[in-house]
Amino acid sequence: MADCGICLEALKKPVSTPCGHVHCEACLRNYIVSSNDALKSTCPTCRREFHIATPDLAVVPEKYHGFILPTIRKLYIDIPSTSKLVKKVNSLKTQVKDLSKEIDLLDERCDGLEREVQAFAEAERATRIEMRALQNEYEELSYKYDSMVALCTETHCSPGPSRSSHNNDATTSLDNAALPVQLRPKRALPKSRPHRSARHSDVPNVPLVSKRQRVSRHSDVHDIGRPPRNE
Ligand SMILES: [Zn+2]
Ligand SMILES: [Zn+2]
């Protein structure tokens, strides 16, 4: 319901002035009495003047009595049933409760996802550190391998990458074995590497000299920096 323009509260026993403004009956009566004018008053809201004196009906012909109306008239305002509003309020309260539960569930889910994201970030950081370490190790091994190849070239040795008789190269191969496959250095196999299949070794009449020559070349590689042996 609308509020009274004088007491600013919900209208109690509403009455209207000729200008159409509505106030509480008690509020308007107190306002008119306080003005000390028995003939006219003004609307508390719009200050429009209106008469409050009632003519003596005894001197007015009866056929005009219907036209003589009081300036202040009672109003009967139909207030809609509150049951619908109460029902709506209860429905809204239920909705609010459901939404609060949903918010709690979403909060929990959000917390879980945040924890997951944090764990993923930590794992990613650890993997990056490990990857960097492996990269450094790979670069060191590559450098070592290149140095060995250069040394072999200088000493006129065929740089066979996987000769087991080459001590340093064997160490490099072992180190590479510890690396992931994708990080191992790719080496070109020597074109002149002999096949070591059983069929080939079983072939008769292989010249003994060539075997001995190969052995002596390997011995040369072994004996770099060592005093020459007397055979
Ligand atoms: Zn009032
Ligand atoms: Zn008014």
PDB file of N, CA and C in Angstrom, residues 129-192:
ATOM      1  N   ILE A 129      62.596 -28.944 -15.049  1.00  0.00           N
ATOM      2  CA  ILE A 129      63.933 -28.972 -14.442  1.00  0.00           C
ATOM      3  C   ILE A 129      64.666 -30.234 -14.882  1.00  0.00           C
ATOM      4  N   GLU A 130      63.948 -31.375 -14.852  1.00  0.00           N
ATOM      5  CA  GLU A 130      64.556 -32.648 -15.245  1.00  0.00           C
ATOM      6  C   GLU A 130      64.971 -32.601 -16.712  1.00  0.00           C
ATOM      7  N   MET A 131      64.095 -31.995 -17.543  1.00  0.00           N
ATOM      8  CA  MET A 131      64.375 -31.910 -18.971  1.00  0.00           C
ATOM      9  C   MET A 131      65.628 -31.072 -19.221  1.00  0.00           C
ATOM     10  N   ARG A 132      65.753 -29.964 -18.458  1.00  0.00           N
ATOM     11  CA  ARG A 132      66.915 -29.100 -18.627  1.00  0.00           C
ATOM     12  C   ARG A 132      68.196 -29.853 -18.245  1.00  0.00           C
ATOM     13  N   ALA A 133      68.113 -30.634 -17.138  1.00  0.00           N
ATOM     14  CA  ALA A 133      69.280 -31.400 -16.693  1.00  0.00           C
ATOM     15  C   ALA A 133      69.678 -32.419 -17.755  1.00  0.00           C
ATOM     16  N   LEU A 134      68.668 -33.099 -18.332  1.00  0.00           N
ATOM     17  CA  LEU A 134      68.959 -34.097 -19.368  1.00  0.00           C
ATOM     18  C   LEU A 134      69.548 -33.438 -20.602  1.00  0.00           C
ATOM     19  N   GLN A 135      69.037 -32.240 -20.920  1.00  0.00           N
ATOM     20  CA  GLN A 135      69.552 -31.498 -22.075  1.00  0.00           C
ATOM     21  C   GLN A 135      71.031 -31.175 -21.868  1.00  0.00           C
ATOM     22  N   ASN A 136      71.365 -30.704 -20.652  1.00  0.00           N
ATOM     23  CA  ASN A 136      72.758 -30.371 -20.346  1.00  0.00           C
ATOM     24  C   ASN A 136      73.634 -31.617 -20.449  1.00  0.00           C
ATOM     25  N   GLU A 137      73.111 -32.728 -19.901  1.00  0.00           N
ATOM     26  CA  GLU A 137      73.868 -33.971 -19.935  1.00  0.00           C
ATOM     27  C   GLU A 137      74.109 -34.400 -21.378  1.00  0.00           C
ATOM     28  N   TYR A 138      73.058 -34.242 -22.189  1.00  0.00           N
ATOM     29  CA  TYR A 138      73.158 -34.613 -23.595  1.00  0.00           C
ATOM     30  C   TYR A 138      74.210 -33.766 -24.307  1.00  0.00           C
ATOM     31  N   GLU A 139      74.201 -32.446 -23.997  1.00  0.00           N
ATOM     32  CA  GLU A 139      75.167 -31.569 -24.650  1.00  0.00           C
ATOM     33  C   GLU A 139      76.591 -31.919 -24.235  1.00  0.00           C
ATOM     34  N   GLU A 140      76.771 -32.240 -22.944  1.00  0.00           N
ATOM     35  CA  GLU A 140      78.105 -32.633 -22.475  1.00  0.00           C
ATOM     36  C   GLU A 140      78.577 -33.894 -23.188  1.00  0.00           C
ATOM     37  N   LEU A 141      77.669 -34.871 -23.296  1.00  0.00           N
ATOM     38  CA  LEU A 141      78.028 -36.135 -23.946  1.00  0.00           C
ATOM     39  C   LEU A 141      78.319 -35.919 -25.425  1.00  0.00           C
ATOM     40  N   SER A 142      77.532 -35.027 -26.067  1.00  0.00           N
ATOM     41  CA  SER A 142      77.768 -34.739 -27.482  1.00  0.00           C
ATOM     42  C   SER A 142      79.155 -34.141 -27.661  1.00  0.00           C
ATOM     43  N   TYR A 143      79.482 -33.201 -26.744  1.00  0.00           N
ATOM     44  CA  TYR A 143      80.792 -32.558 -26.820  1.00  0.00           C
ATOM     45  C   TYR A 143      81.897 -33.589 -26.642  1.00  0.00           C
ATOM     46  N   LYS A 144      81.689 -34.506 -25.671  1.00  0.00           N
ATOM     47  CA  LYS A 144      82.666 -35.553 -25.390  1.00  0.00           C
ATOM     48  C   LYS A 144      82.834 -36.459 -26.615  1.00  0.00           C
ATOM     49  N   TYR A 145      81.703 -36.793 -27.222  1.00  0.00           N
ATOM     50  CA  TYR A 145      81.723 -37.673 -28.395  1.00  0.00           C
ATOM     51  C   TYR A 145      82.470 -37.005 -29.548  1.00  0.00           C
ATOM     52  N   ASP A 146      82.168 -35.716 -29.786  1.00  0.00           N
ATOM     53  CA  ASP A 146      82.830 -34.997 -30.874  1.00  0.00           C
ATOM     54  C   ASP A 146      84.337 -34.935 -30.626  1.00  0.00           C
ATOM     55  N   SER A 147      84.714 -34.717 -29.354  1.00  0.00           N
ATOM     56  CA  SER A 147      86.134 -34.661 -29.017  1.00  0.00           C
ATOM     57  C   SER A 147      86.799 -35.987 -29.334  1.00  0.00           C
ATOM     58  N   MET A 148      86.113 -37.077 -28.994  1.00  0.00           N
ATOM     59  CA  MET A 148      86.669 -38.409 -29.250  1.00  0.00           C
ATOM     60  C   MET A 148      86.816 -38.653 -30.742  1.00  0.00           C
ATOM     61  N   VAL A 149      85.812 -38.223 -31.519  1.00  0.00           N
ATOM     62  CA  VAL A 149      85.870 -38.403 -32.975  1.00  0.00           C
ATOM     63  C   VAL A 149      87.042 -37.622 -33.538  1.00  0.00           C
ATOM     64  N   ALA A 150      87.210 -36.383 -33.042  1.00  0.00           N
ATOM     65  CA  ALA A 150      88.306 -35.543 -33.521  1.00  0.00           C
ATOM     66  C   ALA A 150      89.640 -36.193 -33.189  1.00  0.00           C
ATOM     67  N   LEU A 151      89.741 -36.760 -31.978  1.00  0.00           N
ATOM     68  CA  LEU A 151      90.977 -37.407 -31.543  1.00  0.00           C
ATOM     69  C   LEU A 151      91.288 -38.605 -32.433  1.00  0.00           C
ATOM     70  N   CYS A 152      90.245 -39.380 -32.741  1.00  0.00           N
ATOM     71  CA  CYS A 152      90.422 -40.549 -33.606  1.00  0.00           C
ATOM     72  C   CYS A 152      90.877 -40.128 -34.987  1.00  0.00           C
ATOM     73  N   THR A 153      90.274 -39.029 -35.501  1.00  0.00           N
ATOM     74  CA  THR A 153      90.635 -38.554 -36.832  1.00  0.00           C
ATOM     75  C   THR A 153      92.094 -38.116 -36.854  1.00  0.00           C
ATOM     76  N   GLU A 154      92.507 -37.426 -35.782  1.00  0.00           N
ATOM     77  CA  GLU A 154      93.891 -36.952 -35.726  1.00  0.00           C
ATOM     78  C   GLU A 154      94.868 -38.117 -35.711  1.00  0.00           C
ATOM     79  N   THR A 155      94.477 -39.195 -35.020  1.00  0.00           N
ATOM     80  CA  THR A 155      95.384 -40.340 -34.912  1.00  0.00           C
ATOM     81  C   THR A 155      95.132 -41.349 -36.027  1.00  0.00           C
ATOM     82  N   HIS A 156      94.445 -40.910 -37.126  1.00  0.00           N
ATOM     83  CA  HIS A 156      94.169 -41.737 -38.307  1.00  0.00           C
ATOM     84  C   HIS A 156      93.430 -43.000 -37.940  1.00  0.00           C
ATOM     85  N   CYS A 157      92.496 -42.861 -37.046  1.00  0.00           N
ATOM     86  CA  CYS A 157      91.700 -44.015 -36.632  1.00  0.00           C
ATOM     87  C   CYS A 157      90.307 -43.866 -37.208  1.00  0.00           C
ATOM     88  N   SER A 158      89.743 -44.984 -37.705  1.00  0.00           N
ATOM     89  CA  SER A 158      88.376 -44.934 -38.220  1.00  0.00           C
ATOM     90  C   SER A 158      87.419 -44.714 -37.054  1.00  0.00           C
ATOM     91  N   PRO A 159      86.610 -43.632 -37.097  1.00  0.00           N
ATOM     92  CA  PRO A 159      85.763 -43.312 -35.929  1.00  0.00           C
ATOM     93  C   PRO A 159      84.511 -44.170 -35.863  1.00  0.00           C
ATOM     94  N   GLY A 160      84.698 -45.460 -35.694  1.00  0.00           N
ATOM     95  CA  GLY A 160      83.532 -46.332 -35.537  1.00  0.00           C
ATOM     96  C   GLY A 160      82.815 -46.018 -34.242  1.00  0.00           C
ATOM     97  N   PRO A 161      81.572 -45.712 -34.296  1.00  0.00           N
ATOM     98  CA  PRO A 161      80.885 -45.211 -33.114  1.00  0.00           C
ATOM     99  C   PRO A 161      80.612 -46.267 -32.062  1.00  0.00           C
ATOM    100  N   SER A 162      80.468 -47.536 -32.432  1.00  0.00           N
ATOM    101  CA  SER A 162      80.048 -48.497 -31.419  1.00  0.00           C
ATOM    102  C   SER A 162      81.040 -49.634 -31.278  1.00  0.00           C
ATOM    103  N   ARG A 163      82.299 -49.340 -31.491  1.00  0.00           N
ATOM    104  CA  ARG A 163      83.297 -50.396 -31.329  1.00  0.00           C
ATOM    105  C   ARG A 163      83.494 -50.642 -29.845  1.00  0.00           C
ATOM    106  N   SER A 164      83.294 -51.887 -29.454  1.00  0.00           N
ATOM    107  CA  SER A 164      83.381 -52.196 -28.030  1.00  0.00           C
ATOM    108  C   SER A 164      84.815 -52.186 -27.554  1.00  0.00           C
ATOM    109  N   SER A 165      85.772 -52.313 -28.486  1.00  0.00           N
ATOM    110  CA  SER A 165      87.167 -52.333 -28.080  1.00  0.00           C
ATOM    111  C   SER A 165      87.669 -50.942 -27.722  1.00  0.00           C
ATOM    112  N   HIS A 166      86.904 -49.896 -28.099  1.00  0.00           N
ATOM    113  CA  HIS A 166      87.307 -48.519 -27.803  1.00  0.00           C
ATOM    114  C   HIS A 166      86.783 -48.164 -26.426  1.00  0.00           C
ATOM    115  N   ASN A 167      87.729 -48.012 -25.462  1.00  0.00           N
ATOM    116  CA  ASN A 167      87.298 -47.847 -24.070  1.00  0.00           C
ATOM    117  C   ASN A 167      86.441 -46.604 -23.874  1.00  0.00           C
ATOM    118  N   ASN A 168      86.958 -45.432 -24.330  1.00  0.00           N
ATOM    119  CA  ASN A 168      86.231 -44.183 -24.109  1.00  0.00           C
ATOM    120  C   ASN A 168      84.896 -44.194 -24.824  1.00  0.00           C
ATOM    121  N   ASP A 169      84.907 -44.729 -26.038  1.00  0.00           N
ATOM    122  CA  ASP A 169      83.666 -44.774 -26.795  1.00  0.00           C
ATOM    123  C   ASP A 169      82.665 -45.695 -26.121  1.00  0.00           C
ATOM    124  N   ALA A 170      83.163 -46.763 -25.520  1.00  0.00           N
ATOM    125  CA  ALA A 170      82.273 -47.676 -24.809  1.00  0.00           C
ATOM    126  C   ALA A 170      81.635 -46.956 -23.635  1.00  0.00           C
ATOM    127  N   THR A 171      82.440 -46.126 -22.956  1.00  0.00           N
ATOM    128  CA  THR A 171      81.887 -45.347 -21.838  1.00  0.00           C
ATOM    129  C   THR A 171      80.777 -44.437 -22.327  1.00  0.00           C
ATOM    130  N   THR A 172      81.032 -43.774 -23.490  1.00  0.00           N
ATOM    131  CA  THR A 172      80.019 -42.882 -24.056  1.00  0.00           C
ATOM    132  C   THR A 172      78.758 -43.654 -24.387  1.00  0.00           C
ATOM    133  N   SER A 173      78.939 -44.868 -24.955  1.00  0.00           N
ATOM    134  CA  SER A 173      77.760 -45.664 -25.300  1.00  0.00           C
ATOM    135  C   SER A 173      76.981 -46.022 -24.052  1.00  0.00           C
ATOM    136  N   LEU A 174      77.716 -46.337 -22.970  1.00  0.00           N
ATOM    137  CA  LEU A 174      77.017 -46.673 -21.723  1.00  0.00           C
ATOM    138  C   LEU A 174      76.258 -45.467 -21.198  1.00  0.00           C
ATOM    139  N   ASP A 175      76.929 -44.279 -21.267  1.00  0.00           N
ATOM    140  CA  ASP A 175      76.255 -43.062 -20.798  1.00  0.00           C
ATOM    141  C   ASP A 175      75.015 -42.786 -21.630  1.00  0.00           C
ATOM    142  N   ASN A 176      75.149 -42.978 -22.945  1.00  0.00           N
ATOM    143  CA  ASN A 176      74.004 -42.730 -23.814  1.00  0.00           C
ATOM    144  C   ASN A 176      72.875 -43.693 -23.516  1.00  0.00           C
ATOM    145  N   ALA A 177      73.235 -44.904 -23.110  1.00  0.00           N
ATOM    146  CA  ALA A 177      72.192 -45.884 -22.814  1.00  0.00           C
ATOM    147  C   ALA A 177      71.315 -45.413 -21.674  1.00  0.00           C
ATOM    148  N   ALA A 178      71.895 -44.568 -20.784  1.00  0.00           N
ATOM    149  CA  ALA A 178      71.107 -44.059 -19.668  1.00  0.00           C
ATOM    150  C   ALA A 178      70.166 -42.951 -20.104  1.00  0.00           C
ATOM    151  N   LEU A 179      70.406 -42.401 -21.318  1.00  0.00           N
ATOM    152  CA  LEU A 179      69.561 -41.299 -21.794  1.00  0.00           C
ATOM    153  C   LEU A 179      68.294 -41.845 -22.426  1.00  0.00           C
ATOM    154  N   PRO A 180      67.212 -41.018 -22.452  1.00  0.00           N
ATOM    155  CA  PRO A 180      66.046 -41.416 -23.234  1.00  0.00           C
ATOM    156  C   PRO A 180      66.421 -41.526 -24.700  1.00  0.00           C
ATOM    157  N   VAL A 181      65.679 -42.373 -25.433  1.00  0.00           N
ATOM    158  CA  VAL A 181      66.040 -42.659 -26.824  1.00  0.00           C
ATOM    159  C   VAL A 181      66.102 -41.391 -27.640  1.00  0.00           C
ATOM    160  N   GLN A 182      65.113 -40.454 -27.395  1.00  0.00           N
ATOM    161  CA  GLN A 182      65.065 -39.262 -28.241  1.00  0.00           C
ATOM    162  C   GLN A 182      66.212 -38.307 -27.970  1.00  0.00           C
ATOM    163  N   LEU A 183      66.919 -38.481 -26.802  1.00  0.00           N
ATOM    164  CA  LEU A 183      68.004 -37.569 -26.471  1.00  0.00           C
ATOM    165  C   LEU A 183      69.367 -38.145 -26.854  1.00  0.00           C
ATOM    166  N   ARG A 184      69.404 -39.409 -27.271  1.00  0.00           N
ATOM    167  CA  ARG A 184      70.706 -39.988 -27.612  1.00  0.00           C
ATOM    168  C   ARG A 184      71.223 -39.387 -28.911  1.00  0.00           C
ATOM    169  N   PRO A 185      72.519 -39.132 -28.975  1.00  0.00           N
ATOM    170  CA  PRO A 185      73.063 -38.562 -30.215  1.00  0.00           C
ATOM    171  C   PRO A 185      72.961 -39.566 -31.353  1.00  0.00           C
ATOM    172  N   LYS A 186      72.567 -39.037 -32.520  1.00  0.00           N
ATOM    173  CA  LYS A 186      72.448 -39.904 -33.686  1.00  0.00           C
ATOM    174  C   LYS A 186      73.801 -39.958 -34.373  1.00  0.00           C
ATOM    175  N   ARG A 187      74.308 -41.151 -34.523  1.00  0.00           N
ATOM    176  CA  ARG A 187      75.611 -41.298 -35.166  1.00  0.00           C
ATOM    177  C   ARG A 187      75.436 -42.084 -36.449  1.00  0.00           C
ATOM    178  N   ALA A 188      76.198 -41.660 -37.443  1.00  0.00           N
ATOM    179  CA  ALA A 188      76.164 -42.391 -38.712  1.00  0.00           C
ATOM    180  C   ALA A 188      77.059 -43.609 -38.592  1.00  0.00           C
ATOM    181  N   LEU A 189      76.499 -44.747 -38.970  1.00  0.00           N
ATOM    182  CA  LEU A 189      77.296 -45.966 -38.920  1.00  0.00           C
ATOM    183  C   LEU A 189      78.363 -45.904 -40.009  1.00  0.00           C
ATOM    184  N   PRO A 190      79.532 -46.403 -39.723  1.00  0.00           N
ATOM    185  CA  PRO A 190      80.589 -46.379 -40.752  1.00  0.00           C
ATOM    186  C   PRO A 190      80.217 -47.281 -41.911  1.00  0.00           C
ATOM    187  N   LYS A 191      80.513 -46.766 -43.136  1.00  0.00           N
ATOM    188  CA  LYS A 191      80.139 -47.516 -44.329  1.00  0.00           C
ATOM    189  C   LYS A 191      80.967 -48.784 -44.461  1.00  0.00           C
ATOM    190  N   SER A 192      82.192 -48.728 -43.936  1.00  0.00           N
ATOM    191  CA  SER A 192      83.085 -49.862 -44.137  1.00  0.00           C
ATOM    192  C   SER A 192      83.051 -50.840 -42.972  1.00  0.00           C
TER     193      SER A 192
END
